[in-house]
Short mmCIF file of N, CA and C in Angstrom, two decimals:
data_model
loop_
_atom_site.label_atom_id
_atom_site.label_comp_id
_atom_site.label_asym_id
_atom_site.label_seq_id
_atom_site.Cartn_x
_atom_site.Cartn_y
_atom_site.Cartn_z
N MET U 1 3.55 1.58 -1.20
CA MET U 1 2.13 2.27 -2.10
C MET U 1 3.11 3.26 -2.64
N GLY U 2 4.12 3.60 -2.88
CA GLY U 2 4.51 4.54 -3.78
C GLY U 2 4.20 6.04 -3.87
N PHE U 3 3.28 6.17 -2.79
CA PHE U 3 3.24 7.60 -2.08
C PHE U 3 2.38 7.52 -0.77
N CYS U 4 2.54 8.41 0.22
CA CYS U 4 2.33 8.88 1.37
C CYS U 4 0.49 8.89 1.56
N HIS U 5 -0.30 8.13 2.30
CA HIS U 5 -1.65 7.37 2.01
C HIS U 5 -2.11 8.87 2.71
N GLN U 6 -1.70 9.72 3.75
CA GLN U 6 -1.66 10.76 4.72
C GLN U 6 -2.29 11.48 3.83
N SER U 7 -1.40 12.07 3.06
CA SER U 7 -1.63 13.36 1.80
C SER U 7 -2.16 12.55 0.21
N THR U 8 -3.17 11.63 0.68
CA THR U 8 -4.04 11.56 -0.01
C THR U 8 -5.82 12.04 -0.41
N PHE U 9 -6.06 12.79 -1.19
CA PHE U 9 -7.56 12.75 -0.89
C PHE U 9 -8.33 12.06 -1.60
N VAL U 10 -8.99 11.79 -1.13
CA VAL U 10 -10.12 10.97 -1.99
C VAL U 10 -11.69 11.46 -2.07
N ARG U 11 -12.62 11.48 -2.80
CA ARG U 11 -13.93 12.02 -2.86
C ARG U 11 -14.66 10.93 -1.64
N SER U 12 -15.28 11.51 -0.74
CA SER U 12 -15.97 10.91 0.60
C SER U 12 -16.75 10.22 -0.33
N ALA U 13 -17.42 10.48 -1.61
CA ALA U 13 -18.46 9.46 -1.84
C ALA U 13 -17.58 7.99 -2.70
N LEU U 14 -16.33 8.24 -3.58
CA LEU U 14 -15.77 6.91 -3.80
C LEU U 14 -14.94 6.63 -2.69
N ALA U 15 -15.10 7.30 -1.40
CA ALA U 15 -14.33 6.82 -0.13
C ALA U 15 -15.22 5.37 0.54
N LYS U 16 -16.29 5.81 0.72
CA LYS U 16 -17.88 5.69 1.21
C LYS U 16 -18.40 4.06 0.50
N SER U 17 -18.33 4.42 -1.34
CA SER U 17 -18.69 3.27 -1.45
C SER U 17 -17.38 2.43 -1.79
N ILE U 18 -16.16 2.45 -1.83
CA ILE U 18 -15.13 1.28 -1.48
C ILE U 18 -14.76 1.45 -0.42
N GLY U 19 -14.73 1.91 0.97
CA GLY U 19 -14.39 1.63 2.06
C GLY U 19 -13.34 0.41 2.36
N PHE U 20 -13.10 0.29 3.94
CA PHE U 20 -11.66 -0.24 4.05
C PHE U 20 -12.10 -1.20 4.16
N ASP U 21 -11.87 -2.86 4.04
CA ASP U 21 -11.84 -3.90 4.26
C ASP U 21 -10.92 -4.28 5.22
N GLU U 22 -11.81 -4.65 5.84
CA GLU U 22 -10.98 -4.80 7.73
C GLU U 22 -10.49 -6.19 7.89
N LYS U 23 -10.61 -6.87 6.78
CA LYS U 23 -9.63 -8.09 6.86
C LYS U 23 -8.37 -7.26 6.89
N TYR U 24 -7.69 -6.42 6.28
CA TYR U 24 -6.67 -5.95 6.41
C TYR U 24 -6.24 -5.14 7.32
N LYS U 25 -5.51 -5.37 8.50
CA LYS U 25 -5.51 -4.55 9.69
C LYS U 25 -4.46 -3.30 9.70
N ILE U 26 -3.09 -3.54 8.34
CA ILE U 26 -2.61 -2.46 8.37
C ILE U 26 -2.52 -2.03 7.03
N ALA U 27 -3.11 -3.04 5.50
CA ALA U 27 -2.40 -2.53 4.66
C ALA U 27 -4.39 -2.25 3.96
N ALA U 28 -5.61 -1.71 4.69
CA ALA U 28 -6.61 -1.50 4.51
C ALA U 28 -6.29 -0.30 3.21
N ASP U 29 -5.37 0.69 3.62
CA ASP U 29 -5.73 1.29 2.86
C ASP U 29 -4.82 2.07 1.32
N TYR U 30 -3.69 0.88 1.96
CA TYR U 30 -3.01 -0.25 0.44
C TYR U 30 -4.23 -0.42 -1.25
N ASN U 31 -5.55 -1.40 0.08
CA ASN U 31 -6.36 -1.94 -0.72
C ASN U 31 -7.02 -0.84 -1.45
N MET U 32 -7.87 -0.01 -0.49
CA MET U 32 -8.37 0.95 -0.97
C MET U 32 -7.97 1.89 -2.02
N ILE U 33 -6.94 2.39 -1.92
CA ILE U 33 -6.48 3.44 -3.39
C ILE U 33 -5.93 2.47 -4.68
N TYR U 34 -5.58 1.40 -4.26
CA TYR U 34 -5.31 -0.37 -5.14
C TYR U 34 -6.63 -0.05 -5.86
N THR U 35 -8.01 -0.42 -5.19
CA THR U 35 -8.87 -0.74 -6.04
C THR U 35 -9.64 1.06 -6.42
N ILE U 36 -9.29 1.99 -6.23
CA ILE U 36 -9.31 2.86 -7.42
C ILE U 36 -8.86 2.83 -8.19
N TYR U 37 -6.83 2.38 -7.90
CA TYR U 37 -6.43 2.90 -9.62
C TYR U 37 -7.68 1.81 -10.60
N LYS U 38 -7.73 0.67 -9.72
CA LYS U 38 -8.10 -0.21 -10.76
C LYS U 38 -9.31 -0.04 -11.39
N GLN U 39 -10.00 0.87 -10.89
CA GLN U 39 -11.48 1.40 -11.30
C GLN U 39 -11.37 2.39 -12.80
N GLY U 40 -9.99 2.80 -12.73
CA GLY U 40 -9.62 3.62 -13.55
C GLY U 40 -9.45 5.18 -13.41
N LYS U 41 -9.65 5.02 -12.13
CA LYS U 41 -10.14 6.54 -11.39
C LYS U 41 -8.66 7.55 -11.78
N THR U 42 -8.86 8.86 -12.15
CA THR U 42 -7.67 10.13 -11.92
C THR U 42 -7.16 10.44 -10.75
N PHE U 43 -5.64 10.18 -10.99
CA PHE U 43 -4.90 10.96 -9.97
C PHE U 43 -3.97 11.59 -10.21
N TYR U 44 -3.77 12.96 -9.11
CA TYR U 44 -3.17 13.65 -9.81
C TYR U 44 -1.93 14.10 -8.51
N ASN U 45 -1.18 14.52 -9.24
CA ASN U 45 0.36 15.11 -8.33
C ASN U 45 0.44 16.14 -7.88
N SER U 46 -0.08 17.42 -7.45
CA SER U 46 -0.08 18.44 -6.93
C SER U 46 1.52 18.73 -7.11
N ASN U 47 2.59 17.72 -6.50
CA ASN U 47 3.78 18.21 -6.20
C ASN U 47 3.63 19.68 -4.65
N THR U 48 2.97 19.16 -3.85
CA THR U 48 2.59 20.23 -3.20
C THR U 48 2.64 19.34 -1.31
N ASP U 49 3.01 20.29 -0.39
CA ASP U 49 3.33 19.07 0.66
C ASP U 49 2.32 19.44 1.32
N ILE U 50 2.25 17.57 1.44
CA ILE U 50 -0.05 17.89 2.69
C ILE U 50 1.05 17.60 3.93
N SER U 51 1.19 16.96 4.22
CA SER U 51 1.35 15.99 5.65
C SER U 51 2.46 16.09 5.91
N ILE U 52 2.91 15.98 6.98
CA ILE U 52 4.24 15.76 7.73
C ILE U 52 4.21 14.04 8.49
N PHE U 53 5.50 13.32 7.92
CA PHE U 53 5.40 12.27 8.66
C PHE U 53 6.35 11.74 9.43
N ASP U 54 6.35 10.51 9.87
CA ASP U 54 7.65 10.05 10.83
C ASP U 54 7.61 8.71 10.57
N ASN U 55 8.54 8.15 10.87
CA ASN U 55 8.44 6.43 10.41
C ASN U 55 8.02 5.68 12.04
N THR U 56 7.48 5.80 12.78
CA THR U 56 6.48 5.29 14.10
C THR U 56 5.36 4.90 13.50
N GLY U 57 4.76 5.42 13.09
CA GLY U 57 3.36 4.88 12.44
C GLY U 57 3.22 2.91 12.29
N ILE U 58 1.92 2.53 12.17
CA ILE U 58 2.02 0.98 12.47
C ILE U 58 2.43 0.28 10.59
N SER U 59 2.34 1.07 9.78
CA SER U 59 3.20 0.60 8.85
C SER U 59 4.78 0.55 9.22
N SER U 60 5.33 1.11 9.32
CA SER U 60 6.92 1.24 9.23
C SER U 60 7.00 0.07 10.84
N LEU U 61 6.34 0.28 11.94
CA LEU U 61 6.98 -0.32 12.94
C LEU U 61 7.07 -1.99 12.74
N LYS U 62 5.65 -2.29 11.85
CA LYS U 62 4.88 -3.66 11.61
C LYS U 62 5.37 -3.97 10.32
N SER U 63 6.45 -3.79 9.27
CA SER U 63 6.69 -4.26 7.74
C SER U 63 6.13 -5.56 7.53
N ILE U 64 7.21 -6.16 8.59
CA ILE U 64 6.43 -7.57 8.12
C ILE U 64 5.21 -7.95 7.90
N PRO U 65 4.25 -7.66 9.03
CA PRO U 65 2.79 -7.87 8.81
C PRO U 65 2.44 -7.41 7.55
N LEU U 66 2.88 -6.12 7.18
CA LEU U 66 2.16 -4.89 6.12
C LEU U 66 2.40 -5.77 4.94
N LEU U 67 3.79 -5.81 4.88
CA LEU U 67 4.16 -6.74 3.58
C LEU U 67 3.17 -7.80 3.43
N LYS U 68 3.20 -8.68 4.08
CA LYS U 68 2.41 -9.66 4.10
C LYS U 68 0.66 -9.86 3.52
N GLU U 69 -0.35 -8.29 3.91
CA GLU U 69 -0.71 -8.03 3.58
C GLU U 69 -0.65 -7.51 2.42
N VAL U 70 -0.04 -6.68 2.12
CA VAL U 70 0.06 -6.57 0.69
C VAL U 70 0.39 -7.64 -0.47
N ALA U 71 1.24 -8.14 0.23
CA ALA U 71 1.33 -9.15 -0.67
C ALA U 71 -0.05 -10.30 -1.12
N ASN U 72 -1.01 -10.15 -0.04
CA ASN U 72 -2.40 -10.91 -0.11
C ASN U 72 -3.20 -10.13 -1.31
N ILE U 73 -2.95 -9.13 -1.28
CA ILE U 73 -4.11 -8.01 -1.80
C ILE U 73 -3.26 -8.30 -3.38
N ILE U 74 -1.53 -8.26 -3.72
CA ILE U 74 -1.25 -8.73 -4.64
C ILE U 74 -1.64 -9.62 -5.65
N ARG U 75 -1.75 -10.28 -4.49
CA ARG U 75 -1.95 -12.63 -4.72
C ARG U 75 -3.48 -12.43 -5.50
N GLU U 76 -4.51 -11.72 -5.07
CA GLU U 76 -5.74 -11.61 -4.86
C GLU U 76 -5.91 -11.41 -6.59
N GLU U 77 -4.67 -10.24 -6.99
CA GLU U 77 -5.31 -9.73 -7.89
C GLU U 77 -4.33 -10.83 -9.22
N ASN U 78 -3.17 -11.12 -8.73
CA ASN U 78 -2.45 -12.26 -9.60
C ASN U 78 -1.52 -10.87 -11.50
N SER U 79 -1.41 -10.09 -10.45
CA SER U 79 -0.93 -9.12 -11.56
C SER U 79 0.59 -8.74 -11.57
N ILE U 80 1.31 -9.43 -12.84
CA ILE U 80 3.28 -9.52 -12.26
C ILE U 80 3.24 -7.78 -12.30
N LEU U 81 2.67 -6.73 -12.77
CA LEU U 81 2.82 -5.11 -11.85
C LEU U 81 2.99 -4.61 -10.63
N PHE U 82 1.96 -5.33 -10.05
CA PHE U 82 2.12 -5.38 -8.69
C PHE U 82 2.86 -5.90 -7.71
N TYR U 83 3.02 -7.39 -8.53
CA TYR U 83 4.11 -8.29 -7.62
C TYR U 83 6.25 -6.99 -7.93
N LYS U 84 5.77 -6.17 -9.29
CA LYS U 84 7.12 -5.79 -8.84
C LYS U 84 6.84 -4.59 -7.97
N GLU U 85 5.83 -3.87 -7.83
CA GLU U 85 5.92 -2.90 -6.89
C GLU U 85 6.03 -3.86 -5.49
N TYR U 86 5.30 -4.70 -5.24
CA TYR U 86 5.54 -5.65 -4.05
C TYR U 86 7.09 -5.79 -3.78
N VAL U 87 7.93 -6.07 -4.85
CA VAL U 87 8.91 -6.57 -4.42
C VAL U 87 10.03 -4.93 -4.04
N LYS U 88 9.31 -3.73 -4.54
CA LYS U 88 9.68 -2.96 -4.51
C LYS U 88 10.30 -2.53 -3.43
N ILE U 89 8.14 -2.12 -2.89
CA ILE U 89 8.13 -1.97 -1.21
C ILE U 89 8.86 -2.81 0.31
N LEU U 90 9.10 -4.48 -0.96
CA LEU U 90 9.49 -5.09 0.43
C LEU U 90 11.43 -4.99 0.41
N VAL U 91 11.82 -4.54 -0.96
CA VAL U 91 13.59 -3.44 -0.59
C VAL U 91 13.46 -2.78 0.42
N LYS U 92 12.55 -1.75 0.22
CA LYS U 92 12.37 -0.01 0.52
C LYS U 92 12.69 -0.65 1.81
N HIS U 93 11.20 -1.20 2.54
CA HIS U 93 11.00 -1.30 4.30
C HIS U 93 12.11 -2.18 5.15
N VAL U 94 12.26 -3.31 4.08
CA VAL U 94 12.80 -4.36 4.99
C VAL U 94 14.24 -4.52 4.90
N GLY U 95 14.83 -4.11 3.76
CA GLY U 95 16.17 -3.95 3.25
C GLY U 95 17.06 -5.32 3.65
N LYS U 96 17.84 -5.09 4.72
CA LYS U 96 18.53 -6.74 4.84
C LYS U 96 17.92 -7.66 5.31
N LYS U 97 16.33 -7.44 6.00
CA LYS U 97 15.59 -8.70 6.06
C LYS U 97 14.85 -9.27 5.06
N LEU U 98 14.55 -9.08 4.18
CA LEU U 98 14.73 -9.63 2.83
C LEU U 98 15.12 -11.55 2.81
N ILE U 99 16.83 -11.55 3.28
CA ILE U 99 17.57 -12.86 3.34
C ILE U 99 16.80 -13.73 4.10
N TYR U 100 15.75 -12.72 5.08
CA TYR U 100 15.30 -13.53 6.59
C TYR U 100 14.14 -14.09 5.84
N ILE U 101 13.45 -13.32 5.46
CA ILE U 101 11.80 -13.68 4.74
C ILE U 101 11.76 -14.76 3.54
N LEU U 102 13.35 -14.85 2.93
CA LEU U 102 13.46 -15.62 2.00
C LEU U 102 13.75 -17.07 2.55
N ARG U 103 14.23 -16.70 3.54
CA ARG U 103 14.36 -18.51 3.94
C ARG U 103 13.86 -19.54 3.89
#
């Protein structure tokens, strides 16, 4: 995603108007933030630590299903920019498993 969704603040009216697409069991947050981005909303980096997290969450433990969901989100948009982002996520989260996926 490029940032930690646990450290993201979204105005409640905006979040309620978009909601989470429940067809994405792991990447619903990614889809919502991506939708906000596509709407041209302003993002602000405060350079402040907001949350502490570890790698025991579902998106870390189920990286292959996560990447499949992100790929579906990207595929729906058919955006070259987000295909590039997908490859970055793929390499970051999967590393050596990349060869396995491409078989």
